[in-house]
mmCIF file of C-alpha atoms in Angstrom:
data_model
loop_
_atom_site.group_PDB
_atom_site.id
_atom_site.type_symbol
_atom_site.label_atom_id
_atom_site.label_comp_id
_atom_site.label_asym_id
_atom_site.label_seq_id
_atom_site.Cartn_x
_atom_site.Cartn_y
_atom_site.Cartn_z
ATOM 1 C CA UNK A 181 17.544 6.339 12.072
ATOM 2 C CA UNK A 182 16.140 3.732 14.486
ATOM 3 C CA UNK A 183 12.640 2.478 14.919
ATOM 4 C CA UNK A 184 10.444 0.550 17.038
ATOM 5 C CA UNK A 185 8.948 -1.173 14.232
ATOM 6 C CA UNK A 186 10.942 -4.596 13.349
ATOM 7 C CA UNK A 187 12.994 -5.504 10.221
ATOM 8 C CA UNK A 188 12.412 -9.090 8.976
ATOM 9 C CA UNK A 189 14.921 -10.807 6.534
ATOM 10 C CA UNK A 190 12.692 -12.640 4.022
ATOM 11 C CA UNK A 191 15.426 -13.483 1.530
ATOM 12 C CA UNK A 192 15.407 -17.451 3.046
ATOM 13 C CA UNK A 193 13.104 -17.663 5.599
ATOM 14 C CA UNK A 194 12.930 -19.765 8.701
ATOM 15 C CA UNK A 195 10.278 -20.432 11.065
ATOM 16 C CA UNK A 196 11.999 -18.111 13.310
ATOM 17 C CA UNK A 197 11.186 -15.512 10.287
ATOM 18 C CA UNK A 198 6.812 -16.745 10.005
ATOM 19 C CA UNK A 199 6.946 -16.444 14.245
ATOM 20 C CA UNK A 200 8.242 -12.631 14.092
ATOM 21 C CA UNK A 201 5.887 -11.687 11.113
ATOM 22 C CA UNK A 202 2.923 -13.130 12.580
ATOM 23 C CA UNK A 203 3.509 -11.888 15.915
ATOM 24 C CA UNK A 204 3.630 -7.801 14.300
ATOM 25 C CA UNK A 205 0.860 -8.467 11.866
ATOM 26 C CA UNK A 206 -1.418 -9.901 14.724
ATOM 27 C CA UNK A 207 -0.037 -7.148 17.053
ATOM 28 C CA UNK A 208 1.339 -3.541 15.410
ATOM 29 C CA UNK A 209 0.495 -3.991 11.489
ATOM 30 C CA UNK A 210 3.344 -2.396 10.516
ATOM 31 C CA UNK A 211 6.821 -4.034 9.664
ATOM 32 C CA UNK A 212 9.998 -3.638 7.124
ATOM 33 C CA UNK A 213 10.792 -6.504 5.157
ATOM 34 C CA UNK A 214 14.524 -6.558 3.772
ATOM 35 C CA UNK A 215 16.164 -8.645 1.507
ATOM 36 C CA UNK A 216 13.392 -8.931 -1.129
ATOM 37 C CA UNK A 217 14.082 -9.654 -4.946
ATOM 38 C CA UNK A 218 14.548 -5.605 -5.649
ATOM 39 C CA UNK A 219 17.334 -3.479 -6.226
ATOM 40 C CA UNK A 220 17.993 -0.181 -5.434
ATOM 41 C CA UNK A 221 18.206 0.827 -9.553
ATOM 42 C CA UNK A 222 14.455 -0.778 -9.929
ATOM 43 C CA UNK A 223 13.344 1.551 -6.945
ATOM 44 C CA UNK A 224 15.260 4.380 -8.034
ATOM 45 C CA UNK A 225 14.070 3.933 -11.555
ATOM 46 C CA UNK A 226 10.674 3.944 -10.636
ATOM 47 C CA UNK A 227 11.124 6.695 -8.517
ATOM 48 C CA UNK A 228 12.904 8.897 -11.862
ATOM 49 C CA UNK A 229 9.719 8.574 -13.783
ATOM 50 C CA UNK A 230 7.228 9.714 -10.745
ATOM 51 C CA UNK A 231 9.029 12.851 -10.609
ATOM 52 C CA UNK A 232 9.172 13.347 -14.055
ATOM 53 C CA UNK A 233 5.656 13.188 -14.366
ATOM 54 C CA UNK A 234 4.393 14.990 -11.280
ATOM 55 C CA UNK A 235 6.893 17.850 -12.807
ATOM 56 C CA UNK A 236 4.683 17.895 -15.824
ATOM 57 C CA UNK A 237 2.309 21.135 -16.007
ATOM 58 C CA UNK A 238 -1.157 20.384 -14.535
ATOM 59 C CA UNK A 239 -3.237 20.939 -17.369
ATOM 60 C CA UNK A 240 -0.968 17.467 -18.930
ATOM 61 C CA UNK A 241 -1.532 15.599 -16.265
ATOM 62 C CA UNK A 242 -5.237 15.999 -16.154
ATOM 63 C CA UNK A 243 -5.567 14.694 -19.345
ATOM 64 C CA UNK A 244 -5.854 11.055 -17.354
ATOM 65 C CA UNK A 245 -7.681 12.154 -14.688
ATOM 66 C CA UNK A 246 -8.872 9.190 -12.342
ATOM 67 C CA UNK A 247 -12.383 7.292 -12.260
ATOM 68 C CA UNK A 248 -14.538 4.501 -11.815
ATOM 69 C CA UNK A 249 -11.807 2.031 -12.216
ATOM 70 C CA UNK A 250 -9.399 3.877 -9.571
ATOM 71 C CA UNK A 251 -7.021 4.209 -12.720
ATOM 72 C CA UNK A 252 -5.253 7.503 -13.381
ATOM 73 C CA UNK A 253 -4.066 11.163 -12.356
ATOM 74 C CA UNK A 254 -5.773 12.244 -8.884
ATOM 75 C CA UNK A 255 -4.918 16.365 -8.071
ATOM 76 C CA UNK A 256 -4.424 17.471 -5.053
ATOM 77 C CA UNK A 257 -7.114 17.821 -2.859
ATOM 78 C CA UNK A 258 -9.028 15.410 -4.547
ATOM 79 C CA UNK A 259 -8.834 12.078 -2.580
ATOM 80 C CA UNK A 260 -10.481 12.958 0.917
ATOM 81 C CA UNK A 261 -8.965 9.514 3.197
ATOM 82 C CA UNK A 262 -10.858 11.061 6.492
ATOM 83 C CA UNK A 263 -13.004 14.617 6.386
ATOM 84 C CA UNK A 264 -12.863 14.785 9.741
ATOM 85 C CA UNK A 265 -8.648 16.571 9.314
ATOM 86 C CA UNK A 266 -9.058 17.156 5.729
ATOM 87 C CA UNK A 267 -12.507 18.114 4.978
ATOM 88 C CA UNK A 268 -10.873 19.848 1.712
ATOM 89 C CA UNK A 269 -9.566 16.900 0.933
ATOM 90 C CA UNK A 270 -5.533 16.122 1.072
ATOM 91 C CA UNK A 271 -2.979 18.325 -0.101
ATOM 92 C CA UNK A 272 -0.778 15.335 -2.654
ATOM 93 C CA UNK A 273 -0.794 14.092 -6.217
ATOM 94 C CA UNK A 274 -1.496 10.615 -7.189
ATOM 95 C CA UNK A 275 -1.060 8.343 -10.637
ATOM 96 C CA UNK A 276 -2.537 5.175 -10.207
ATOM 97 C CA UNK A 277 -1.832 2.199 -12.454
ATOM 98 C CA UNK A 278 -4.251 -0.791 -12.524
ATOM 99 C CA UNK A 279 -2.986 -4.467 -13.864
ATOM 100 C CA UNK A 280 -0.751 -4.991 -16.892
ATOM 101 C CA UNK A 281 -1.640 -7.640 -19.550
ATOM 102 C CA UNK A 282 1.305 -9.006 -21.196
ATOM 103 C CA UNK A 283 3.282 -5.955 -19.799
ATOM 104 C CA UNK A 284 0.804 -3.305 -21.604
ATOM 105 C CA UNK A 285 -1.109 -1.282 -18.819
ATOM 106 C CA UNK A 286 -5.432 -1.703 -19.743
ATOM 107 C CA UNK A 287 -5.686 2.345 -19.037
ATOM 108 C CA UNK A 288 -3.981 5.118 -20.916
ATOM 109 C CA UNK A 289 -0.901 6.468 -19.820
ATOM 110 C CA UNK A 290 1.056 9.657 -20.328
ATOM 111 C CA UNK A 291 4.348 9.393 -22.682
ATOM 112 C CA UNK A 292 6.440 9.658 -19.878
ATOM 113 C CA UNK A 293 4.904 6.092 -18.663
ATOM 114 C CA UNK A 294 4.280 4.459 -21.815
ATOM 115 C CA UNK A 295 7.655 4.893 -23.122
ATOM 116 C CA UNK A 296 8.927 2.777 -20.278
ATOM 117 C CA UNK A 297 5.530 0.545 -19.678
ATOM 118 C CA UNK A 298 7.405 -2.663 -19.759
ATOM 119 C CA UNK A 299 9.513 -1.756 -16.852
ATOM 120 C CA UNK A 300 6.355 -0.368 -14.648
ATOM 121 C CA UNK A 301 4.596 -3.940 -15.489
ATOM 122 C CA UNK A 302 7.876 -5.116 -13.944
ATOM 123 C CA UNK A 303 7.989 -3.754 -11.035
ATOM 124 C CA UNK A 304 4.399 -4.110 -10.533
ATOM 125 C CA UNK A 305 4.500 -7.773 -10.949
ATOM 126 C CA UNK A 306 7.743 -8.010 -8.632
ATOM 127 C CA UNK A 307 5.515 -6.366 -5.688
ATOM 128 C CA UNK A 308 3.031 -8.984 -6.637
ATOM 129 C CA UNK A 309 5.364 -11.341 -6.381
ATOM 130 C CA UNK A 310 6.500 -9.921 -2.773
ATOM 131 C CA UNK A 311 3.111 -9.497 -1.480
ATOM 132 C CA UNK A 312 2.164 -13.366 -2.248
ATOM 133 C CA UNK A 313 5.476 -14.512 -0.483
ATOM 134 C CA UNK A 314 4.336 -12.786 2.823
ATOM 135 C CA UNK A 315 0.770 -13.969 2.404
ATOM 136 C CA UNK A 316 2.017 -17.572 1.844
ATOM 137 C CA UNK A 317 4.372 -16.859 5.629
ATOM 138 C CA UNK A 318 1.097 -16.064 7.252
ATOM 139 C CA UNK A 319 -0.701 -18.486 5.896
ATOM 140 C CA UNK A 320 1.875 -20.660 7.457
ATOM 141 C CA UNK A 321 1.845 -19.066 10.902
ATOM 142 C CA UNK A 322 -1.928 -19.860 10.775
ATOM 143 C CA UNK A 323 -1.667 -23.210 9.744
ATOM 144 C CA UNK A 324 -4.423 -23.157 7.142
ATOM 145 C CA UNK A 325 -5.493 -26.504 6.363
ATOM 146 C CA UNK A 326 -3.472 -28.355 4.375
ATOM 147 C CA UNK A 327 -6.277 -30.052 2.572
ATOM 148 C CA UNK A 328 -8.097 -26.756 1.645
ATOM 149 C CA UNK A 329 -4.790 -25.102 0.392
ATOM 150 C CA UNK A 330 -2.188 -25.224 2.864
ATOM 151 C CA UNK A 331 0.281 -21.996 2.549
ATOM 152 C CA UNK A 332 -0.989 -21.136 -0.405
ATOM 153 C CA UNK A 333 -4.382 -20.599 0.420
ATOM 154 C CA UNK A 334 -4.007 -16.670 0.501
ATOM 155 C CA UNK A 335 -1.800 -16.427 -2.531
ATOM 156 C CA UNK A 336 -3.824 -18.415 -4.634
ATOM 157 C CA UNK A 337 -7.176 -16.048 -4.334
ATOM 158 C CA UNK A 338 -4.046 -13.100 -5.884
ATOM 159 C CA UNK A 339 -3.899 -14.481 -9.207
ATOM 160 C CA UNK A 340 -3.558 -12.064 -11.422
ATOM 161 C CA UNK A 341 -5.203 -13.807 -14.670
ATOM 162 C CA UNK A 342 -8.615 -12.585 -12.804
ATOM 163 C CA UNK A 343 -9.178 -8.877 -12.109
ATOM 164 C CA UNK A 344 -8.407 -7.411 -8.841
ATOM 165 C CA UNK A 345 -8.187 -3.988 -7.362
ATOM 166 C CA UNK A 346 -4.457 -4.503 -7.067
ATOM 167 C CA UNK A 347 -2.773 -1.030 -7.408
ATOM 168 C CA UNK A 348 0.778 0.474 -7.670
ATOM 169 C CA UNK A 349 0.747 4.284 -6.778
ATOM 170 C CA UNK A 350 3.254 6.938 -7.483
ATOM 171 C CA UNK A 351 2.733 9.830 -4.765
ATOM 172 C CA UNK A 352 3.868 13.324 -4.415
ATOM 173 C CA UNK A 353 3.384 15.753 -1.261
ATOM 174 C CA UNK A 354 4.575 19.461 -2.556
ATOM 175 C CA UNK A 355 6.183 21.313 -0.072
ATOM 176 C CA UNK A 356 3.831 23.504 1.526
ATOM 177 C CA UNK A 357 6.645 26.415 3.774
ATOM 178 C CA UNK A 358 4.683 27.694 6.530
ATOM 179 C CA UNK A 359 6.757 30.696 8.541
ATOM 180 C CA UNK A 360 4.596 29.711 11.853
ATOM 181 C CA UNK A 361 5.433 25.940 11.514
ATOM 182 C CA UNK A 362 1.952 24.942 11.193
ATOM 183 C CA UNK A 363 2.093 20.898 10.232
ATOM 184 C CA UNK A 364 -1.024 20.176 8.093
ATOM 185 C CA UNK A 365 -1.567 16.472 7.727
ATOM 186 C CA UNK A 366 -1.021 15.833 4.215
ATOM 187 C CA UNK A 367 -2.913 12.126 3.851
ATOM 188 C CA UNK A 368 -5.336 11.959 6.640
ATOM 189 C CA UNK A 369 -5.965 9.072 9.188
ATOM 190 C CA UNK A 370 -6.994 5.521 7.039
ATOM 191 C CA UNK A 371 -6.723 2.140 6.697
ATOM 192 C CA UNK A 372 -6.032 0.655 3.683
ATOM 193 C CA UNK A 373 -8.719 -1.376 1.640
ATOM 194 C CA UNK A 374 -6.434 -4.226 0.633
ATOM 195 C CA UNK A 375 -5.101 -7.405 1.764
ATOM 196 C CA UNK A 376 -1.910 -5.704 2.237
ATOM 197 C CA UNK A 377 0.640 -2.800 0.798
ATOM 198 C CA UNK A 378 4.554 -2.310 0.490
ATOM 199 C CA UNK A 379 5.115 1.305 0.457
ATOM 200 C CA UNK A 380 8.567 2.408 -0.468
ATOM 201 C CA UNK A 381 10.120 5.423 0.834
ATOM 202 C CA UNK A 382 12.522 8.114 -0.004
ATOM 203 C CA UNK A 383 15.876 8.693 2.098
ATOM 204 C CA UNK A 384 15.221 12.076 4.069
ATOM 205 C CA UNK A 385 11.717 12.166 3.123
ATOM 206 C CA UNK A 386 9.698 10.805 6.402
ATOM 207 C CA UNK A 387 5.857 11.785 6.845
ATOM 208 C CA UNK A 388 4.745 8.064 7.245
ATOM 209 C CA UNK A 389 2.622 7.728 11.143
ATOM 210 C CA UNK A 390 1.128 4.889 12.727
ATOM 211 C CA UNK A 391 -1.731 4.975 15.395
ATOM 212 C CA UNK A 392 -0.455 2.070 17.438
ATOM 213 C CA UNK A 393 -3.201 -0.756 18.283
ATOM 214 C CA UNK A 394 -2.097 -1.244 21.265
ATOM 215 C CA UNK A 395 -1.488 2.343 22.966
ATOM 216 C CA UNK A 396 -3.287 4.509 20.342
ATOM 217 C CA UNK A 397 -0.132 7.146 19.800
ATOM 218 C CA UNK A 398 0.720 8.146 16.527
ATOM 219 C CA UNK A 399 4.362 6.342 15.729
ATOM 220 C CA UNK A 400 6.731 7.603 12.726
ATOM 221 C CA UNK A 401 7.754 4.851 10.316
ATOM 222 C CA UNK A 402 11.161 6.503 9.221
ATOM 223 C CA UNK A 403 12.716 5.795 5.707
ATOM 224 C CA UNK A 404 15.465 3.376 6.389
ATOM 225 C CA UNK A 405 18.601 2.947 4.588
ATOM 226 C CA UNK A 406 20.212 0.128 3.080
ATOM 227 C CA UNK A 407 22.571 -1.279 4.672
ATOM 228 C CA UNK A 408 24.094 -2.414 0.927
ATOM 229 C CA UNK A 409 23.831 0.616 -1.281
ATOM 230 C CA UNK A 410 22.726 -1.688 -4.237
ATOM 231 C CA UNK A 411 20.271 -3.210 -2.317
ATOM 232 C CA UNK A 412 16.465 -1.758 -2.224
ATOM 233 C CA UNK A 413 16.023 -0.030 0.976
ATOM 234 C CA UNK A 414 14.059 -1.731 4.000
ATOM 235 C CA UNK A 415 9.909 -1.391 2.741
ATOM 236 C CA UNK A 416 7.148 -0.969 4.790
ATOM 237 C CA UNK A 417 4.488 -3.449 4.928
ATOM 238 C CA UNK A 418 1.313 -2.950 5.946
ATOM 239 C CA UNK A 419 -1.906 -5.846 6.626
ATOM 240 C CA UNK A 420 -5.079 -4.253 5.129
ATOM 241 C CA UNK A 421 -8.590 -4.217 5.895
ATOM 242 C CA UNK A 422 -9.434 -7.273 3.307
ATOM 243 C CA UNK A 423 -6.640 -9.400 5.071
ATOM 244 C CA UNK A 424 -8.309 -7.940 8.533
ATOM 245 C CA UNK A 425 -11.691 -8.759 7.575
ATOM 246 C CA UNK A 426 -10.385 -11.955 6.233
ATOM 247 C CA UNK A 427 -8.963 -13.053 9.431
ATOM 248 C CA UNK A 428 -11.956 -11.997 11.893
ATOM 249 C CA UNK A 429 -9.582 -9.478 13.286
ATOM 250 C CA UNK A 430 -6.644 -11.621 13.847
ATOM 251 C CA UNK A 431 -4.129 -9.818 11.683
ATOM 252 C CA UNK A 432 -4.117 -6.268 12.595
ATOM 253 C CA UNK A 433 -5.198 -3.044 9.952
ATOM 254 C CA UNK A 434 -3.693 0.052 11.488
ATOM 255 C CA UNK A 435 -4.612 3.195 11.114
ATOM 256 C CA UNK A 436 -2.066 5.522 9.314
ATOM 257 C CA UNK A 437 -1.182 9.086 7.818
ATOM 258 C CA UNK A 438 0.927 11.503 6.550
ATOM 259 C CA UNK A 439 2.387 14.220 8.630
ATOM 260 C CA UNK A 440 5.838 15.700 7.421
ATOM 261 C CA UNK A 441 7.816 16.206 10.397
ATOM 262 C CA UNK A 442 8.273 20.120 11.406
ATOM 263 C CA UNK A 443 12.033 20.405 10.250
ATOM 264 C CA UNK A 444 10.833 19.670 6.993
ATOM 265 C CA UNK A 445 8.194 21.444 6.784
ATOM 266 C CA UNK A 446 10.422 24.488 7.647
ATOM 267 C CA UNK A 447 12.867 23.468 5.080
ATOM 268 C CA UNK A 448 10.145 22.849 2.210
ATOM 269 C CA UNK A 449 10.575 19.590 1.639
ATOM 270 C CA UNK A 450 8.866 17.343 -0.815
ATOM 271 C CA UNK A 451 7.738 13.855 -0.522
ATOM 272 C CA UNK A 452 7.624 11.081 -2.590
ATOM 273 C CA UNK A 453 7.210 7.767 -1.878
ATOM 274 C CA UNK A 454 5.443 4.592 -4.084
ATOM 275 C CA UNK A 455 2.386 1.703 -2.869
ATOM 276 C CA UNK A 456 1.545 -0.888 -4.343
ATOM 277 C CA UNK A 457 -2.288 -1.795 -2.967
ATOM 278 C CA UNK A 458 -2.547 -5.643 -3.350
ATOM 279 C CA UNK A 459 -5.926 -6.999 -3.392
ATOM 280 C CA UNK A 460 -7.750 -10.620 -3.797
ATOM 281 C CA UNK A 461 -9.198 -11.102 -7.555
ATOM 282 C CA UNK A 462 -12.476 -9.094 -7.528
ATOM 283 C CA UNK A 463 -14.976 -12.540 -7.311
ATOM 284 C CA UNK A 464 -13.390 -13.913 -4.220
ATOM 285 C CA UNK A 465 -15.462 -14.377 -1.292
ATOM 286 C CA UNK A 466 -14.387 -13.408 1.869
ATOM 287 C CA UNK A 467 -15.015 -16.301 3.940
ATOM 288 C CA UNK A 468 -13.598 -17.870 6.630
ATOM 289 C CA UNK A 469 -10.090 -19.178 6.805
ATOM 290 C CA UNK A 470 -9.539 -22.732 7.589
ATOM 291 C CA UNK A 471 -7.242 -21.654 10.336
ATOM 292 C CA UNK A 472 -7.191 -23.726 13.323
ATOM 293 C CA UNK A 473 -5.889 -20.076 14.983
ATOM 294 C CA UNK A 474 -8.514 -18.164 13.731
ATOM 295 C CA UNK A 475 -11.136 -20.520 15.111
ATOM 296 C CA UNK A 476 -10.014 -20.238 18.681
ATOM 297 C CA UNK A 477 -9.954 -16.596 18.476
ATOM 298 C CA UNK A 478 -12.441 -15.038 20.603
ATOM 299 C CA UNK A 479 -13.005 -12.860 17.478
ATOM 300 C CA UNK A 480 -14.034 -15.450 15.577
ATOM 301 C CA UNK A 481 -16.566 -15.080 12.740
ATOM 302 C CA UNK A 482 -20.129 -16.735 13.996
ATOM 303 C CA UNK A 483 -20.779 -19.402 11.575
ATOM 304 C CA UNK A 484 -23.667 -18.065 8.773
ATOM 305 C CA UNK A 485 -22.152 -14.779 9.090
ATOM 306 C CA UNK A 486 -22.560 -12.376 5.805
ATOM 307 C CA UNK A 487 -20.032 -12.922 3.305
ATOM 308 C CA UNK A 488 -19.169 -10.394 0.591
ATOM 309 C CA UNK A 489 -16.554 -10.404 -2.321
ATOM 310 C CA UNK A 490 -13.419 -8.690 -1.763
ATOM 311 C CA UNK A 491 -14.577 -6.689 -4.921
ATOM 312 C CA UNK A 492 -17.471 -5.841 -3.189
ATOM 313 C CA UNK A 493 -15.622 -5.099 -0.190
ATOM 314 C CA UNK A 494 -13.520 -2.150 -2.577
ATOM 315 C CA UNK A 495 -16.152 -0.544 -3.481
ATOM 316 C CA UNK A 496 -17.876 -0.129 -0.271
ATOM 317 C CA UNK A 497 -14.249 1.720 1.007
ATOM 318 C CA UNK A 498 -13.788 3.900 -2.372
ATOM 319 C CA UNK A 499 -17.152 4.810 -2.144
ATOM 320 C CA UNK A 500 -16.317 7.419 0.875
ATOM 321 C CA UNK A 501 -13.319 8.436 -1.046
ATOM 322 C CA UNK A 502 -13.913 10.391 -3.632
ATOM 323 C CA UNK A 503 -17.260 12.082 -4.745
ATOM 324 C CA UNK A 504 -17.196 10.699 -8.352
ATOM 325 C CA UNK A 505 -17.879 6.942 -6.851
ATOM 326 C CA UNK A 506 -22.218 6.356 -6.518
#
């Protein structure tokens, strides 16, 4: 299936790769990355367990129901992302797992997960790993300051020896067969609260729509395939509203749902697909970058402006989430 939205090599990349990511993240938002350190057996693997556990009967999985933390087992109808399509909330499943110390997960987890908790804390920390790579190409395409941190100056506010609100998700959208066609929006219209996401997708399973910046249509972000079957498929990348916010509006948070196409919802098709939320360490302020492109922005942030944690920043966002958050 083709796409509007770009696919960026970032197995070796070239300033030819920093110009093309820049230019969508300042622009669209949205972009596949390909030829990243997964395979298609981590993906698929991860993939196995969600199903196995979103199989499990309901009264199981509510046994680690989510909180406070944003850890756990949200039902559906739960998580409300915008009341305005889904005032009752939207029709999926969640598990969310927080960080892993020395590969052991600091929430319960469900015997289908802790029996293979070393390989979630793997793949977590590989999407960590991802997400800093990209943050260290943008820090390059804004030429941060060499003095106060160079390319590294994003990356280095991820480390993951402090806590964060860095999440990897495991989603599932039922199939919901409706004889007239109706196509109910399954995740409604949101931006994330991150610094950024990779969100991979199943094969056949599309849903994924972007309100472009720039002419405010909603534009479907198919699931690619690989073009090496051992290779992980293309994944979607999105900036986030911490990046956003970081950047006085430079790099571009997009607005996005979940709306199954109409052949599938007339074929009953499920939907799975996986996120991994990457955030800033909780304490870090979200001040200006020392970006020489940033400052000639006309949306530059006044100097004196309020600055706020990205912590801070989460809860203000989870806070209109779910009714359990103060």
């Amino acid at each position: 299936m083709t796409t509007i939205v770009p696919v960026i090599d970032i197995s070796d990349p070239s300033p030819e790769t920093v110009k093309k990511l820049y230019e969508v993240a300042s622009t669209f938002g949205f972009v596949f990355i390909e030829g990243s350190a997964f395979t298609a057996s981590d993906v698929d693997g991860m993939f196995r367990l969600a199903k196995e556990f979103f199989m499990e009967p309901i009264n199981e999985k509510q046994k680690f129901p989510i909180s406070s933390t944003n850890r756990g087992y949200s039902c559906v109808n739960q998580e409300v992302l915008d009341d305005k399509s889904n005032k009752g909330g939207d029709p999926k499943e969640v598990f969310n797992f927080g960080q892993f110390e020395d590969s052991k997960a600091i929430q319960p987890l469900p015997k289908v997960f802790s029996d293979c908790e070393s390989d979630i804390a793997a793949f977590a920390s590989k999407c960590h790993a991802t997400c800093n790579k990209l943050l260290d190409l943008l820090a390059e395409a804004l030429a941060v300051d060499h003095a106060a941190g160079g390319k590294t100056w994003f990356s280095s506010r991820h480390d993951l020896k402090e806590f964060s609100g860095s999440i990897l998700r495991f989603l599932y959208y039922p199939a919901v067969v409706t004889g007239d066609g109706t196509n109910e929006i399954r995740a409604g219209a949101h931006t994330d609260y991150g610094s950024m996401t990779l969100l991979f997708q199943r094969a056949g399973q599309d849903g994924l729509e972007v309100q472009s910046p720039l002419s405010g249509e909603w534009v479907p972000i198919p699931a690619l395939k690989a073009k090496d079957p051992s290779a992980c498929p293309p994944i979607v990348v999105n900036i986030a509203d911490q990046l956003s916010f970081w950047t006085a509006g430079v790099l571009k948070s997009a607005v996005h749902r979940v709306k199954f196409p109409i052949e599938a919802v007339k074929r009953g098709s499920d939907r799975y697909s996986m996120a991994y939320f990457c955030h800033p360490a909780d304490n870090i302020l979200l001040e200006p970058v020392p970006s020489p492109v940033i400052k000639a922005s006309s949306l530059a942030v006044p100097t004196g402006a309020d600055v706020i944690t990205a912590g801070e920043h989460l809860k203000r966002r989870l806070a209109a989430t779910y009714s359990w958050k103060d």
